[in-house]
Amino acid sequence: MQSPHSFPTSKQESTSLLEQYILGKLSLTSHSHLLIAMAVLALLMRCLLTISVLSCTAHAQLSPNFYGYSCPNLQSIVRSAMTQAVSNERRIGASLLRLFFHDCFVQGCDASILLDAGGEKSAGPNANSVRGFEVIDTIKANVEAACPGVVSCADILALAARDGTNLLGGSTWQVPLGRRDSTTASASLANANLPPPTASLGALVSLFARQGLSPRDMTALSGAHTIGQAQCSTFRDRIYGGDANIDAAFAAQRQQTCPRSGGDANLAPIDAQTPGGFDAAFFQNLVQRRGLFHSDQELFNGGSQDDLVRQYSANPALFNSDFVAAMIKMGNINPLTGAAGQIRRNCRVVNS
């Protein structure tokens, strides 16, 4: 029995009151009118809550088919531009993979790193280091010509990273799409969240966990260092006595192009064994104590990831499978979806 001013507590109670009113079984006292109004309000609130939950769920889910109708040729447009870019310079495949990684670890995968303003591009881990912006500009222009105002820069970067990996010999995968672009960038988060080449294993595990990535994800994603080059300043300490866990011949080889002082920007392949190809040689290098970065060698230094590094070094298929899974997982870090953010017309600037 309801008290004189009790609010209908269930969908059934609300519906029952309305049915009684419609069928003429409820006397139209002022109290009855109040109950009817409250019942209608209760049903409306429940409907709105249901719609809101369903809408949020739908918006939070990325899909490889997101642009199936709005930009059906998107994948081929990106692939064509990436094929040309990698043909011009193989290193660019690694650069764009790194650019995607650095984007996702700061505010999520929202293309914040592409903004000229906001300081993220010039933050410590990115300054004079991240590259590939011109390739993204070219792809964006081509996509805009075909599908104006539809495809985000964040999704273009995700596709470019996938195609760059594949064009260098790595796997391909279906990239979940539907991200939108941020209107802000963050230098402070870039400095706080991106792992430095001097990081310990514990620091690496913590930084990846902050993004919802497991130690296995971390080790698989580190395998991206099978391609790309690094500046002398990022590994000088390691090859000049800073680390005991380094092959002496490897250190001497790297010293030939990385002097004790000067030459900070001199480049060396991160994976000297197969520098231009995406494979499992990076992990074989670690087993041989030939990791270029201190942080990379930490993955094989008597710690928790030693066994997995051995597995990857002996089983490239396992590495490729784990790498793809980790890339998809990383690509799902805090995407802007639905009405959040925007679709930038120019990846470098927020829409005016």
Coordinates of C-alpha atoms in Angstrom, one line a residue:
M1 CA 0.0 0.0 0.0
Q2 CA 1.4 3.4 -1.0
S3 CA 1.6 6.3 1.4
P4 CA -0.2 9.5 0.3
H5 CA 2.9 11.0 -1.2
S6 CA 5.0 7.9 -2.1
F7 CA 6.8 7.9 -5.4
P8 CA 6.2 4.9 -7.7
T9 CA 9.2 2.7 -7.0
S10 CA 9.1 0.4 -10.1
K11 CA 8.2 0.3 -13.7
Q12 CA 5.3 -2.0 -12.8
E13 CA 3.8 0.4 -10.2
S14 CA 4.1 3.3 -12.7
T15 CA 2.5 1.3 -15.5
S16 CA -0.3 0.1 -13.2
L17 CA -1.2 3.6 -12.1
L18 CA -1.4 4.8 -15.7
E19 CA -3.5 1.7 -16.7
Q20 CA -6.0 2.4 -13.9
Y21 CA -6.3 6.0 -15.0
I22 CA -6.8 5.2 -18.6
L23 CA -9.5 2.5 -17.8
G24 CA -11.3 4.9 -15.5
K25 CA -10.6 2.9 -12.3
L26 CA -8.8 5.7 -10.6
S27 CA -10.8 8.5 -9.1
L28 CA -9.6 11.9 -10.2
T29 CA -8.8 13.4 -6.8
S30 CA -5.9 15.8 -6.5
H31 CA -3.9 13.0 -4.9
S32 CA -4.7 10.8 -8.0
H33 CA -3.5 13.5 -10.3
L34 CA -0.3 13.8 -8.3
L35 CA 0.3 10.0 -8.5
I36 CA -0.3 10.0 -12.3
A37 CA 2.1 12.8 -12.8
M38 CA 4.7 11.1 -10.7
A39 CA 4.2 7.8 -12.5
V40 CA 4.7 9.5 -15.9
L41 CA 7.8 11.2 -14.6
A42 CA 9.2 7.9 -13.3
L43 CA 8.7 6.2 -16.6
L44 CA 10.2 9.1 -18.5
M45 CA 13.3 9.1 -16.2
R46 CA 13.7 5.3 -16.7
C47 CA 13.4 5.7 -20.5
L48 CA 16.0 8.5 -20.6
L49 CA 18.4 6.5 -18.4
T50 CA 18.1 3.5 -20.6
I51 CA 18.6 5.6 -23.8
S52 CA 21.6 7.3 -22.2
V53 CA 23.3 4.0 -21.1
L54 CA 22.7 2.5 -24.6
S55 CA 24.1 5.6 -26.3
C56 CA 27.2 5.8 -24.1
T57 CA 27.9 2.1 -24.7
A58 CA 27.5 2.5 -28.4
H59 CA 29.8 5.6 -28.5
A60 CA 32.5 3.9 -26.4
Q61 CA 32.9 1.0 -28.8
L62 CA 35.2 1.4 -31.8
S63 CA 34.6 -0.6 -34.9
P64 CA 36.7 -1.5 -38.0
N65 CA 33.6 -0.7 -40.1
F66 CA 33.0 2.7 -38.6
Y67 CA 33.5 4.5 -41.9
G68 CA 32.0 1.7 -44.1
Y69 CA 29.3 4.1 -45.4
S70 CA 30.7 7.5 -44.7
C71 CA 34.2 7.0 -46.2
P72 CA 34.3 3.5 -47.8
N73 CA 37.7 4.1 -49.5
L74 CA 39.5 5.2 -46.4
Q75 CA 41.7 2.2 -46.0
S76 CA 42.9 2.2 -49.6
I77 CA 43.6 5.9 -49.4
V78 CA 45.8 5.5 -46.3
R79 CA 47.5 2.4 -47.7
S80 CA 48.4 4.1 -51.0
A81 CA 50.0 7.1 -49.2
M82 CA 51.8 4.9 -46.8
T83 CA 53.2 2.7 -49.6
Q84 CA 54.6 5.8 -51.2
A85 CA 56.0 7.2 -48.0
V86 CA 57.8 3.9 -47.0
S87 CA 59.1 3.6 -50.6
N88 CA 60.6 7.1 -50.2
E89 CA 62.1 6.3 -46.8
R90 CA 61.7 3.0 -45.0
R91 CA 62.4 4.6 -41.6
I92 CA 59.1 6.5 -41.8
G93 CA 57.2 3.3 -41.0
A94 CA 58.9 3.1 -37.7
S95 CA 58.5 6.8 -37.1
L96 CA 54.7 6.7 -37.5
L97 CA 54.4 3.6 -35.3
R98 CA 56.3 5.5 -32.6
L99 CA 54.1 8.6 -33.2
F100 CA 51.0 6.5 -32.5
F101 CA 52.5 5.1 -29.3
H102 CA 53.4 8.6 -28.1
D103 CA 50.0 9.8 -28.9
C104 CA 48.1 7.1 -27.1
F105 CA 50.1 7.4 -23.9
V106 CA 49.2 11.1 -23.5
Q107 CA 45.4 11.8 -23.0
G108 CA 44.6 8.6 -25.0
C109 CA 44.6 8.0 -28.7
D110 CA 43.2 11.4 -29.7
A111 CA 45.8 12.9 -32.1
S112 CA 46.9 15.5 -29.4
I113 CA 50.5 14.9 -30.5
L114 CA 49.7 16.3 -33.9
L115 CA 48.7 19.7 -32.6
D116 CA 51.3 22.5 -33.1
A117 CA 50.0 24.3 -30.0
G118 CA 49.9 23.0 -26.5
G119 CA 53.5 22.0 -26.0
E120 CA 53.1 18.2 -26.4
K121 CA 55.2 18.1 -29.6
S122 CA 58.1 19.9 -27.9
A123 CA 57.9 18.0 -24.6
G124 CA 61.1 16.2 -23.5
P125 CA 60.4 12.8 -25.0
N126 CA 59.2 14.3 -28.3
A127 CA 61.4 17.3 -29.0
N128 CA 63.5 16.9 -32.1
S129 CA 62.6 13.2 -32.0
V130 CA 59.0 12.4 -33.1
R131 CA 58.5 12.7 -36.8
G132 CA 56.2 11.8 -39.7
F133 CA 53.9 14.8 -39.3
E134 CA 54.1 15.6 -43.0
V135 CA 53.0 12.1 -44.0
I136 CA 49.9 12.5 -41.8
D137 CA 49.3 15.9 -43.4
T138 CA 49.4 14.3 -46.9
I139 CA 47.1 11.4 -45.9
K140 CA 44.6 13.8 -44.2
A141 CA 44.5 16.0 -47.3
N142 CA 43.8 12.9 -49.5
V143 CA 41.1 11.7 -47.1
E144 CA 39.5 15.1 -46.9
A145 CA 39.3 15.3 -50.7
A146 CA 37.3 12.1 -50.7
C147 CA 35.4 12.4 -47.5
P148 CA 35.4 16.0 -46.2
G149 CA 34.9 16.4 -42.4
V150 CA 34.4 12.7 -41.7
V151 CA 37.6 11.0 -40.7
S152 CA 39.5 12.0 -37.6
C153 CA 43.3 12.5 -37.5
A154 CA 43.4 10.1 -34.6
D155 CA 42.0 7.3 -36.8
I156 CA 44.3 8.3 -39.7
L157 CA 47.3 7.9 -37.3
A158 CA 46.1 4.5 -36.1
L159 CA 45.8 3.3 -39.7
A160 CA 49.2 4.7 -40.7
A161 CA 50.9 3.0 -37.8
R162 CA 49.3 -0.3 -38.8
D163 CA 50.3 0.0 -42.5
G164 CA 53.8 1.2 -41.7
T165 CA 54.3 -1.9 -39.6
N166 CA 52.9 -4.2 -42.3
L167 CA 54.9 -2.6 -45.1
L168 CA 58.1 -3.3 -43.2
G169 CA 57.3 -7.0 -42.9
G170 CA 55.1 -7.1 -39.8
S171 CA 51.6 -8.3 -39.5
T172 CA 48.4 -6.5 -40.5
W173 CA 45.2 -6.3 -38.4
Q174 CA 41.8 -4.7 -38.4
V175 CA 42.0 -1.4 -36.7
P176 CA 39.0 -0.4 -34.6
L177 CA 37.9 3.1 -35.7
G178 CA 35.6 5.8 -34.5
R179 CA 38.0 8.0 -32.5
R180 CA 37.6 11.8 -32.5
D181 CA 40.3 14.4 -32.2
S182 CA 41.2 16.3 -29.0
T183 CA 41.1 20.1 -28.8
T184 CA 44.0 20.1 -26.3
A185 CA 47.5 18.8 -26.0
S186 CA 49.6 18.2 -22.8
A187 CA 53.3 18.7 -22.4
S188 CA 53.1 17.7 -18.7
L189 CA 51.5 14.3 -19.4
A190 CA 54.0 13.6 -22.2
N191 CA 56.8 14.2 -19.7
A192 CA 55.1 12.1 -17.1
N193 CA 53.7 9.2 -19.1
L194 CA 56.2 8.4 -21.8
P195 CA 58.9 5.8 -20.8
P196 CA 62.5 7.2 -21.1
P197 CA 65.3 5.0 -22.5
T198 CA 66.9 4.9 -19.1
A199 CA 63.8 3.4 -17.3
S200 CA 64.1 0.4 -15.0
L201 CA 61.9 -2.7 -15.5
G202 CA 59.8 -1.6 -12.5
A203 CA 59.3 1.9 -14.0
L204 CA 58.3 0.4 -17.3
V205 CA 55.7 -1.9 -15.8
S206 CA 54.3 1.0 -13.8
L207 CA 54.0 3.4 -16.8
F208 CA 52.3 0.8 -19.0
A209 CA 50.0 -0.2 -16.2
R210 CA 48.9 3.4 -15.9
Q211 CA 47.5 3.0 -19.4
G212 CA 45.8 -0.3 -18.6
L213 CA 48.5 -2.4 -20.3
S214 CA 50.0 -5.6 -18.8
P215 CA 53.6 -6.5 -18.6
R216 CA 53.1 -8.9 -21.5
D217 CA 51.6 -6.1 -23.5
M218 CA 54.6 -4.0 -22.6
T219 CA 57.1 -6.5 -23.8
A220 CA 55.2 -7.2 -27.0
L221 CA 54.9 -3.5 -27.8
S222 CA 58.6 -3.0 -27.0
G223 CA 59.2 -5.3 -30.0
A224 CA 58.4 -2.3 -32.2
H225 CA 62.1 -1.5 -31.6
T226 CA 62.9 -4.1 -34.2
I227 CA 62.6 -1.2 -36.6
G228 CA 63.7 2.4 -36.3
Q229 CA 66.8 4.4 -35.4
A230 CA 67.9 6.2 -32.2
Q231 CA 70.0 9.2 -31.5
C232 CA 73.4 8.8 -29.8
S233 CA 72.3 10.8 -26.7
T234 CA 69.6 8.2 -25.9
F235 CA 72.1 5.3 -25.5
R236 CA 75.5 6.9 -24.9
D237 CA 75.7 6.1 -21.2
R238 CA 74.9 2.4 -21.8
I239 CA 77.7 1.9 -24.4
Y240 CA 80.3 3.8 -22.3
G241 CA 80.2 1.8 -19.1
G242 CA 76.8 2.8 -17.7
D243 CA 75.5 -0.8 -17.9
A244 CA 77.2 -4.1 -17.0
N245 CA 74.7 -6.1 -19.0
I246 CA 76.0 -5.3 -22.5
D247 CA 78.0 -7.3 -25.0
A248 CA 81.4 -5.7 -25.3
A249 CA 81.7 -6.1 -29.1
F250 CA 78.3 -4.5 -29.5
A251 CA 79.2 -1.6 -27.3
A252 CA 82.4 -1.1 -29.3
Q253 CA 80.5 -1.2 -32.6
R254 CA 78.1 1.5 -31.4
Q255 CA 80.9 3.7 -30.1
Q256 CA 82.2 4.0 -33.7
T257 CA 79.3 6.4 -34.5
C258 CA 78.5 7.7 -31.0
P259 CA 81.4 9.5 -29.4
R260 CA 81.7 10.2 -25.7
S261 CA 80.9 13.8 -26.3
G262 CA 79.3 15.5 -29.3
G263 CA 77.3 13.8 -32.0
D264 CA 74.2 13.7 -29.9
A265 CA 72.0 13.4 -33.0
N266 CA 74.0 10.7 -34.7
L267 CA 71.7 7.8 -35.5
A268 CA 72.1 4.1 -35.0
P269 CA 69.7 1.2 -35.8
I270 CA 67.8 0.0 -32.7
D271 CA 68.0 -3.5 -34.1
A272 CA 71.4 -3.8 -35.7
Q273 CA 70.7 -7.4 -36.9
T274 CA 67.8 -6.6 -39.3
P275 CA 67.3 -2.8 -39.0
G276 CA 64.9 -2.4 -41.9
G277 CA 62.5 -5.3 -41.2
F278 CA 59.8 -6.0 -38.7
D279 CA 60.7 -9.3 -37.1
A280 CA 61.6 -10.9 -33.8
A281 CA 65.4 -10.2 -34.0
F282 CA 65.0 -7.5 -31.4
F283 CA 64.4 -10.2 -28.8
Q284 CA 67.3 -12.3 -30.0
N285 CA 69.4 -9.2 -29.5
L286 CA 68.2 -8.8 -25.9
V287 CA 69.2 -12.5 -25.2
Q288 CA 72.6 -11.7 -26.6
R289 CA 72.9 -8.5 -24.4
R290 CA 72.7 -6.3 -27.5
G291 CA 69.8 -4.1 -26.6
L292 CA 70.5 -0.5 -27.6
F293 CA 68.6 1.2 -24.8
H294 CA 69.0 0.5 -21.1
S295 CA 65.2 0.2 -20.9
D296 CA 65.1 -2.4 -23.6
Q297 CA 67.8 -4.6 -22.0
E298 CA 65.8 -4.4 -18.7
L299 CA 63.3 -6.7 -20.4
F300 CA 66.1 -9.4 -20.2
N301 CA 68.1 -8.8 -17.2
G302 CA 67.2 -11.5 -14.6
G303 CA 63.7 -10.1 -14.2
S304 CA 60.0 -11.0 -14.7
Q305 CA 60.1 -10.7 -18.5
D306 CA 63.1 -12.9 -19.2
D307 CA 61.0 -16.0 -20.1
L308 CA 58.7 -14.1 -22.4
V309 CA 61.7 -12.6 -24.2
R310 CA 63.1 -16.0 -24.8
Q311 CA 59.8 -17.2 -26.1
Y312 CA 59.5 -14.3 -28.5
S313 CA 63.1 -14.8 -29.7
A314 CA 62.4 -18.4 -30.6
N315 CA 58.8 -18.0 -31.8
P316 CA 58.2 -15.0 -34.1
A317 CA 54.6 -16.1 -34.7
L318 CA 53.9 -15.8 -30.9
F319 CA 55.5 -12.3 -30.9
N320 CA 53.5 -11.2 -33.9
S321 CA 50.2 -12.4 -32.4
D322 CA 50.9 -10.7 -29.1
F323 CA 52.0 -7.6 -30.8
V324 CA 48.8 -7.3 -32.8
A325 CA 46.7 -7.9 -29.7
A326 CA 48.7 -5.3 -27.7
M327 CA 48.4 -2.7 -30.5
I328 CA 44.6 -3.1 -30.6
K329 CA 44.5 -2.8 -26.9
M330 CA 46.7 0.3 -26.9
G331 CA 44.6 1.9 -29.6
N332 CA 41.6 1.7 -27.2
I333 CA 43.2 3.9 -24.6
N334 CA 40.7 6.6 -23.7
P335 CA 39.4 7.4 -27.2
L336 CA 37.1 10.4 -27.7
T337 CA 33.9 9.1 -29.2
G338 CA 30.3 10.3 -29.9
A339 CA 30.1 14.0 -29.5
A340 CA 33.4 14.4 -27.6
G341 CA 36.2 16.2 -29.3
Q342 CA 36.0 17.1 -33.0
I343 CA 37.0 16.0 -36.5
R344 CA 39.9 18.4 -37.2
R345 CA 40.1 19.7 -40.8
N346 CA 43.8 20.2 -40.3
C347 CA 45.5 17.8 -38.0
R348 CA 47.9 20.5 -36.7
V349 CA 45.3 22.9 -35.5
V350 CA 42.0 22.9 -33.6
N351 CA 39.0 23.8 -35.8
S352 CA 38.1 27.5 -35.4

